[in-house]
PDB file of C-alpha atoms in Angstrom:
ATOM      1  CA  UNK A   1     230.470  87.531 117.438  1.00  0.00           C
ATOM      2  CA  UNK A   2     232.241  87.547 121.063  1.00  0.00           C
ATOM      3  CA  UNK A   3     235.052  85.539 119.630  1.00  0.00           C
ATOM      4  CA  UNK A   4     235.894  87.548 116.901  1.00  0.00           C
ATOM      5  CA  UNK A   5     235.741  90.776 118.847  1.00  0.00           C
ATOM      6  CA  UNK A   6     238.088  89.032 121.772  1.00  0.00           C
ATOM      7  CA  UNK A   7     240.403  87.853 119.385  1.00  0.00           C
ATOM      8  CA  UNK A   8     242.859  90.582 119.516  1.00  0.00           C
ATOM      9  CA  UNK A   9     242.656  89.989 123.527  1.00  0.00           C
ATOM     10  CA  UNK A  10     243.474  86.362 123.025  1.00  0.00           C
ATOM     11  CA  UNK A  11     246.527  86.442 121.184  1.00  0.00           C
ATOM     12  CA  UNK A  12     248.060  89.554 123.000  1.00  0.00           C
ATOM     13  CA  UNK A  13     250.452  87.301 125.444  1.00  0.00           C
ATOM     14  CA  UNK A  14     251.788  85.474 122.051  1.00  0.00           C
ATOM     15  CA  UNK A  15     252.212  88.867 120.652  1.00  0.00           C
ATOM     16  CA  UNK A  16     254.373  89.896 123.810  1.00  0.00           C
ATOM     17  CA  UNK A  17     256.410  87.038 123.682  1.00  0.00           C
ATOM     18  CA  UNK A  18     257.217  87.542 119.959  1.00  0.00           C
ATOM     19  CA  UNK A  19     258.126  91.092 120.553  1.00  0.00           C
ATOM     20  CA  UNK A  20     260.553  90.348 123.641  1.00  0.00           C
ATOM     21  CA  UNK A  21     262.110  87.893 121.309  1.00  0.00           C
ATOM     22  CA  UNK A  22     262.449  90.640 118.480  1.00  0.00           C
ATOM     23  CA  UNK A  23     263.774  93.092 120.951  1.00  0.00           C
ATOM     24  CA  UNK A  24     266.423  90.243 121.752  1.00  0.00           C
ATOM     25  CA  UNK A  25     267.368  89.664 118.496  1.00  0.00           C
ATOM     26  CA  UNK A  26     267.622  93.152 117.674  1.00  0.00           C
ATOM     27  CA  UNK A  27     270.159  93.943 120.701  1.00  0.00           C
ATOM     28  CA  UNK A  28     272.082  91.058 118.979  1.00  0.00           C
ATOM     29  CA  UNK A  29     272.048  92.620 115.868  1.00  0.00           C
ATOM     30  CA  UNK A  30     273.019  96.255 116.911  1.00  0.00           C
ATOM     31  CA  UNK A  31     276.074  94.282 119.249  1.00  0.00           C
ATOM     32  CA  UNK A  32     277.119  92.817 115.986  1.00  0.00           C
ATOM     33  CA  UNK A  33     276.959  95.847 113.844  1.00  0.00           C
ATOM     34  CA  UNK A  34     278.964  98.171 116.406  1.00  0.00           C
ATOM     35  CA  UNK A  35     281.655  95.537 116.441  1.00  0.00           C
ATOM     36  CA  UNK A  36     281.759  95.438 112.711  1.00  0.00           C
ATOM     37  CA  UNK A  37     281.802  99.402 112.437  1.00  0.00           C
ATOM     38  CA  UNK A  38     284.566  99.525 115.155  1.00  0.00           C
ATOM     39  CA  UNK A  39     286.868  96.937 113.229  1.00  0.00           C
ATOM     40  CA  UNK A  40     286.285  99.134 109.929  1.00  0.00           C
ATOM     41  CA  UNK A  41     286.787 102.061 111.859  1.00  0.00           C
ATOM     42  CA  UNK A  42     290.363 100.670 113.067  1.00  0.00           C
ATOM     43  CA  UNK A  43     290.964  99.423 109.345  1.00  0.00           C
ATOM     44  CA  UNK A  44     290.582 102.881 108.041  1.00  0.00           C
ATOM     45  CA  UNK A  45     292.850 104.392 110.810  1.00  0.00           C
ATOM     46  CA  UNK A  46     295.369 101.604 109.615  1.00  0.00           C
ATOM     47  CA  UNK A  47     294.818 102.348 106.022  1.00  0.00           C
ATOM     48  CA  UNK A  48     295.465 106.414 106.666  1.00  0.00           C
ATOM     49  CA  UNK A  49     298.427 106.052 109.151  1.00  0.00           C
ATOM     50  CA  UNK A  50     299.843 103.816 106.311  1.00  0.00           C
ATOM     51  CA  UNK A  51     298.958 106.533 103.351  1.00  0.00           C
ATOM     52  CA  UNK A  52     300.598 109.118 105.975  1.00  0.00           C
ATOM     53  CA  UNK A  53     303.690 107.449 106.258  1.00  0.00           C
ATOM     54  CA  UNK A  54     304.141 107.017 102.853  1.00  0.00           C
ATOM     55  CA  UNK A  55     303.925 110.579 102.079  1.00  0.00           C
ATOM     56  CA  UNK A  56     305.863 112.095 104.597  1.00  0.00           C
ATOM     57  CA  UNK A  57     308.854 109.462 103.293  1.00  0.00           C
ATOM     58  CA  UNK A  58     308.226 110.460  99.390  1.00  0.00           C
ATOM     59  CA  UNK A  59     308.591 114.101 101.310  1.00  0.00           C
ATOM     60  CA  UNK A  60     311.696 113.411 102.633  1.00  0.00           C
ATOM     61  CA  UNK A  61     313.214 111.340  99.869  1.00  0.00           C
ATOM     62  CA  UNK A  62     311.572 111.981  96.779  1.00  0.00           C
ATOM     63  CA  UNK A  63     311.963 109.538  94.170  1.00  0.00           C
ATOM     64  CA  UNK A  64     313.657 110.334  90.969  1.00  0.00           C
ATOM     65  CA  UNK A  65     311.571 110.758  87.334  1.00  0.00           C
ATOM     66  CA  UNK A  66     307.958 110.487  87.177  1.00  0.00           C
ATOM     67  CA  UNK A  67     306.227 107.959  89.781  1.00  0.00           C
ATOM     68  CA  UNK A  68     302.706 108.811  89.467  1.00  0.00           C
ATOM     69  CA  UNK A  69     300.599 109.302  86.400  1.00  0.00           C
ATOM     70  CA  UNK A  70     297.423 111.468  86.212  1.00  0.00           C
ATOM     71  CA  UNK A  71     294.974 111.447  83.108  1.00  0.00           C
ATOM     72  CA  UNK A  72     294.596 114.633  81.285  1.00  0.00           C
ATOM     73  CA  UNK A  73     291.228 116.471  81.656  1.00  0.00           C
ATOM     74  CA  UNK A  74     289.293 115.732  78.362  1.00  0.00           C
ATOM     75  CA  UNK A  75     285.720 116.882  77.227  1.00  0.00           C
ATOM     76  CA  UNK A  76     282.962 114.372  75.798  1.00  0.00           C
ATOM     77  CA  UNK A  77     281.704 115.371  72.308  1.00  0.00           C
ATOM     78  CA  UNK A  78     277.660 114.617  71.502  1.00  0.00           C
ATOM     79  CA  UNK A  79     276.739 115.980  68.270  1.00  0.00           C
ATOM     80  CA  UNK A  80     272.725 116.884  68.276  1.00  0.00           C
ATOM     81  CA  UNK A  81     272.100 114.182  65.895  1.00  0.00           C
ATOM     82  CA  UNK A  82     273.206 111.590  67.957  1.00  0.00           C
ATOM     83  CA  UNK A  83     270.551 112.436  70.507  1.00  0.00           C
ATOM     84  CA  UNK A  84     267.216 110.332  70.420  1.00  0.00           C
ATOM     85  CA  UNK A  85     264.076 112.061  69.214  1.00  0.00           C
ATOM     86  CA  UNK A  86     261.702 113.139  71.673  1.00  0.00           C
ATOM     87  CA  UNK A  87     259.118 110.567  72.059  1.00  0.00           C
ATOM     88  CA  UNK A  88     255.867 111.163  74.366  1.00  0.00           C
ATOM     89  CA  UNK A  89     254.994 108.495  76.931  1.00  0.00           C
ATOM     90  CA  UNK A  90     252.107 106.597  76.428  1.00  0.00           C
ATOM     91  CA  UNK A  91     248.696 107.219  78.217  1.00  0.00           C
ATOM     92  CA  UNK A  92     247.562 104.072  80.375  1.00  0.00           C
ATOM     93  CA  UNK A  93     243.974 104.007  80.847  1.00  0.00           C
ATOM     94  CA  UNK A  94     243.072 102.847  84.563  1.00  0.00           C
ATOM     95  CA  UNK A  95     240.017 101.513  85.729  1.00  0.00           C
ATOM     96  CA  UNK A  96     239.468 103.101  88.986  1.00  0.00           C
ATOM     97  CA  UNK A  97     235.917 102.565  89.721  1.00  0.00           C
ATOM     98  CA  UNK A  98     235.418 100.748  93.091  1.00  0.00           C
ATOM     99  CA  UNK A  99     232.805  98.173  93.042  1.00  0.00           C
ATOM    100  CA  UNK A 100     231.312  97.136  96.658  1.00  0.00           C
ATOM    101  CA  UNK A 101     230.900  93.527  97.332  1.00  0.00           C
ATOM    102  CA  UNK A 102     227.818  91.788  98.668  1.00  0.00           C
ATOM    103  CA  UNK A 103     228.842  90.338 101.855  1.00  0.00           C
ATOM    104  CA  UNK A 104     225.350  88.768 102.474  1.00  0.00           C
ATOM    105  CA  UNK A 105     226.403  85.419 100.944  1.00  0.00           C
ATOM    106  CA  UNK A 106     229.377  85.422 103.328  1.00  0.00           C
ATOM    107  CA  UNK A 107     229.741  82.144 105.361  1.00  0.00           C
ATOM    108  CA  UNK A 108     231.838  83.453 108.648  1.00  0.00           C
ATOM    109  CA  UNK A 109     231.110  79.759 110.328  1.00  0.00           C
ATOM    110  CA  UNK A 110     234.678  78.735 109.052  1.00  0.00           C
ATOM    111  CA  UNK A 111     236.112  81.834 110.305  1.00  0.00           C
ATOM    112  CA  UNK A 112     234.642  81.200 113.725  1.00  0.00           C
ATOM    113  CA  UNK A 113     235.270  77.183 113.819  1.00  0.00           C
ATOM    114  CA  UNK A 114     239.032  78.160 113.076  1.00  0.00           C
ATOM    115  CA  UNK A 115     239.380  80.389 116.121  1.00  0.00           C
ATOM    116  CA  UNK A 116     236.515  79.760 118.754  1.00  0.00           C
ATOM    117  CA  UNK A 117     238.182  78.170 121.853  1.00  0.00           C
ATOM    118  CA  UNK A 118     235.120  77.579 124.681  1.00  0.00           C
ATOM    119  CA  UNK A 119     237.007  78.929 127.863  1.00  0.00           C
ATOM    120  CA  UNK A 120     234.386  77.260 130.193  1.00  0.00           C
ATOM    121  CA  UNK A 121     235.197  73.830 128.610  1.00  0.00           C
ATOM    122  CA  UNK A 122     238.861  74.747 129.488  1.00  0.00           C
ATOM    123  CA  UNK A 123     238.072  76.337 132.707  1.00  0.00           C
ATOM    124  CA  UNK A 124     235.862  73.025 133.485  1.00  0.00           C
ATOM    125  CA  UNK A 125     239.254  70.552 132.678  1.00  0.00           C
ATOM    126  CA  UNK A 126     241.101  72.919 135.264  1.00  0.00           C
ATOM    127  CA  UNK A 127     238.544  72.647 137.816  1.00  0.00           C
ATOM    128  CA  UNK A 128     238.315  68.561 137.475  1.00  0.00           C
ATOM    129  CA  UNK A 129     241.800  68.449 137.878  1.00  0.00           C
ATOM    130  CA  UNK A 130     242.291  70.609 141.066  1.00  0.00           C
ATOM    131  CA  UNK A 131     239.400  68.624 142.374  1.00  0.00           C
ATOM    132  CA  UNK A 132     241.771  66.018 143.508  1.00  0.00           C
ATOM    133  CA  UNK A 133     244.949  68.213 143.892  1.00  0.00           C
ATOM    134  CA  UNK A 134     245.833  71.518 145.613  1.00  0.00           C
ATOM    135  CA  UNK A 135     247.425  72.825 142.555  1.00  0.00           C
ATOM    136  CA  UNK A 136     248.699  71.764 138.781  1.00  0.00           C
ATOM    137  CA  UNK A 137     250.585  72.571 136.146  1.00  0.00           C
ATOM    138  CA  UNK A 138     248.910  73.119 132.652  1.00  0.00           C
ATOM    139  CA  UNK A 139     250.907  70.229 131.383  1.00  0.00           C
ATOM    140  CA  UNK A 140     249.114  68.063 133.851  1.00  0.00           C
ATOM    141  CA  UNK A 141     245.930  69.476 132.820  1.00  0.00           C
ATOM    142  CA  UNK A 142     246.862  68.858 129.210  1.00  0.00           C
ATOM    143  CA  UNK A 143     247.889  65.472 129.968  1.00  0.00           C
ATOM    144  CA  UNK A 144     244.428  64.829 131.256  1.00  0.00           C
ATOM    145  CA  UNK A 145     242.528  66.727 128.831  1.00  0.00           C
ATOM    146  CA  UNK A 146     244.455  66.636 125.764  1.00  0.00           C
ATOM    147  CA  UNK A 147     244.894  69.804 123.600  1.00  0.00           C
ATOM    148  CA  UNK A 148     242.250  69.468 120.573  1.00  0.00           C
ATOM    149  CA  UNK A 149     242.700  72.786 118.878  1.00  0.00           C
ATOM    150  CA  UNK A 150     246.242  73.070 119.269  1.00  0.00           C
ATOM    151  CA  UNK A 151     247.903  76.621 119.738  1.00  0.00           C
ATOM    152  CA  UNK A 152     244.755  78.450 120.188  1.00  0.00           C
ATOM    153  CA  UNK A 153     243.799  76.026 122.839  1.00  0.00           C
ATOM    154  CA  UNK A 154     247.262  76.950 124.543  1.00  0.00           C
ATOM    155  CA  UNK A 155     246.824  80.809 124.130  1.00  0.00           C
ATOM    156  CA  UNK A 156     243.380  80.470 125.648  1.00  0.00           C
ATOM    157  CA  UNK A 157     244.794  78.408 128.478  1.00  0.00           C
ATOM    158  CA  UNK A 158     247.031  81.216 129.360  1.00  0.00           C
ATOM    159  CA  UNK A 159     244.747  83.773 129.020  1.00  0.00           C
ATOM    160  CA  UNK A 160     242.928  82.105 131.643  1.00  0.00           C
ATOM    161  CA  UNK A 161     245.974  82.006 134.010  1.00  0.00           C
ATOM    162  CA  UNK A 162     246.552  85.973 133.459  1.00  0.00           C
ATOM    163  CA  UNK A 163     243.030  86.386 134.390  1.00  0.00           C
ATOM    164  CA  UNK A 164     242.892  84.221 137.644  1.00  0.00           C
ATOM    165  CA  UNK A 165     243.918  85.315 140.857  1.00  0.00           C
ATOM    166  CA  UNK A 166     244.653  81.525 141.924  1.00  0.00           C
ATOM    167  CA  UNK A 167     247.249  80.759 138.615  1.00  0.00           C
ATOM    168  CA  UNK A 168     250.842  81.583 139.011  1.00  0.00           C
ATOM    169  CA  UNK A 169     253.075  82.031 135.454  1.00  0.00           C
ATOM    170  CA  UNK A 170     256.948  81.106 136.289  1.00  0.00           C
ATOM    171  CA  UNK A 171     259.183  82.440 133.538  1.00  0.00           C
ATOM    172  CA  UNK A 172     262.154  80.664 135.391  1.00  0.00           C
ATOM    173  CA  UNK A 173     260.778  77.305 134.319  1.00  0.00           C
ATOM    174  CA  UNK A 174     259.390  76.086 131.013  1.00  0.00           C
ATOM    175  CA  UNK A 175     256.956  73.055 130.180  1.00  0.00           C
ATOM    176  CA  UNK A 176     256.318  71.542 126.792  1.00  0.00           C
ATOM    177  CA  UNK A 177     252.746  70.904 125.567  1.00  0.00           C
ATOM    178  CA  UNK A 178     251.817  68.790 122.521  1.00  0.00           C
ATOM    179  CA  UNK A 179     249.011  68.078 120.237  1.00  0.00           C
ATOM    180  CA  UNK A 180     247.900  65.825 117.642  1.00  0.00           C
ATOM    181  CA  UNK A 181     247.117  67.044 113.903  1.00  0.00           C
ATOM    182  CA  UNK A 182     244.111  65.418 111.860  1.00  0.00           C
ATOM    183  CA  UNK A 183     246.797  64.193 109.994  1.00  0.00           C
ATOM    184  CA  UNK A 184     248.388  62.226 112.636  1.00  0.00           C
ATOM    185  CA  UNK A 185     251.491  64.359 112.632  1.00  0.00           C
ATOM    186  CA  UNK A 186     252.464  65.482 116.519  1.00  0.00           C
ATOM    187  CA  UNK A 187     253.114  69.272 117.312  1.00  0.00           C
ATOM    188  CA  UNK A 188     254.891  70.716 119.877  1.00  0.00           C
ATOM    189  CA  UNK A 189     255.381  73.996 122.193  1.00  0.00           C
ATOM    190  CA  UNK A 190     257.493  74.974 124.887  1.00  0.00           C
ATOM    191  CA  UNK A 191     255.962  77.860 126.909  1.00  0.00           C
ATOM    192  CA  UNK A 192     256.523  79.127 130.653  1.00  0.00           C
ATOM    193  CA  UNK A 193     255.364  77.019 133.403  1.00  0.00           C
ATOM    194  CA  UNK A 194     251.674  78.056 134.323  1.00  0.00           C
ATOM    195  CA  UNK A 195     250.264  76.638 137.810  1.00  0.00           C
ATOM    196  CA  UNK A 196     246.723  76.832 138.526  1.00  0.00           C
ATOM    197  CA  UNK A 197     245.960  76.707 142.201  1.00  0.00           C
ATOM    198  CA  UNK A 198     242.475  75.817 144.054  1.00  0.00           C
ATOM    199  CA  UNK A 199     240.425  78.654 145.035  1.00  0.00           C
ATOM    200  CA  UNK A 200     241.153  79.222 148.915  1.00  0.00           C
TER     201      UNK A 200
END
């Protein structure tokens, strides 16, 4: 139950990174639209100046005869018998009864098995590496203890780093992590460099 309650906190770093990416895309989109609006306004002003110059030229030297045709005003005549008769709309029967489902037989083990990551096991992996070194990157930890739960385990390591006083996250450098899926395929993720240090 604790895993489900802390699920939104475990995914918080990933959400922040996603929001930062969306902000960057929004800024690029805004610049693109500003450039497009500027070009459209410039084209409109060119057309207006062209029309003005043409109008001034026509005023100074009007052409002989008719040079423009305008449609005469007309009235559309619709006879009453051409209109369809009124047809009332059909009434729709909607069943708005709410049935409460019985969740007594719901098996939540699949949900917990999908998202629960044992942070104590991950911390033990970090401590085992730091027992032989002053500091270690997350890439070095996962090289010794491969990721078994994919991206969820990466997020858990990230959470441990944000909560630890002896870990640093370097946004200027990145590291690539990989893991193997049950079907044998390889997945990779590139994240900010995480360095774990041995507590003093």
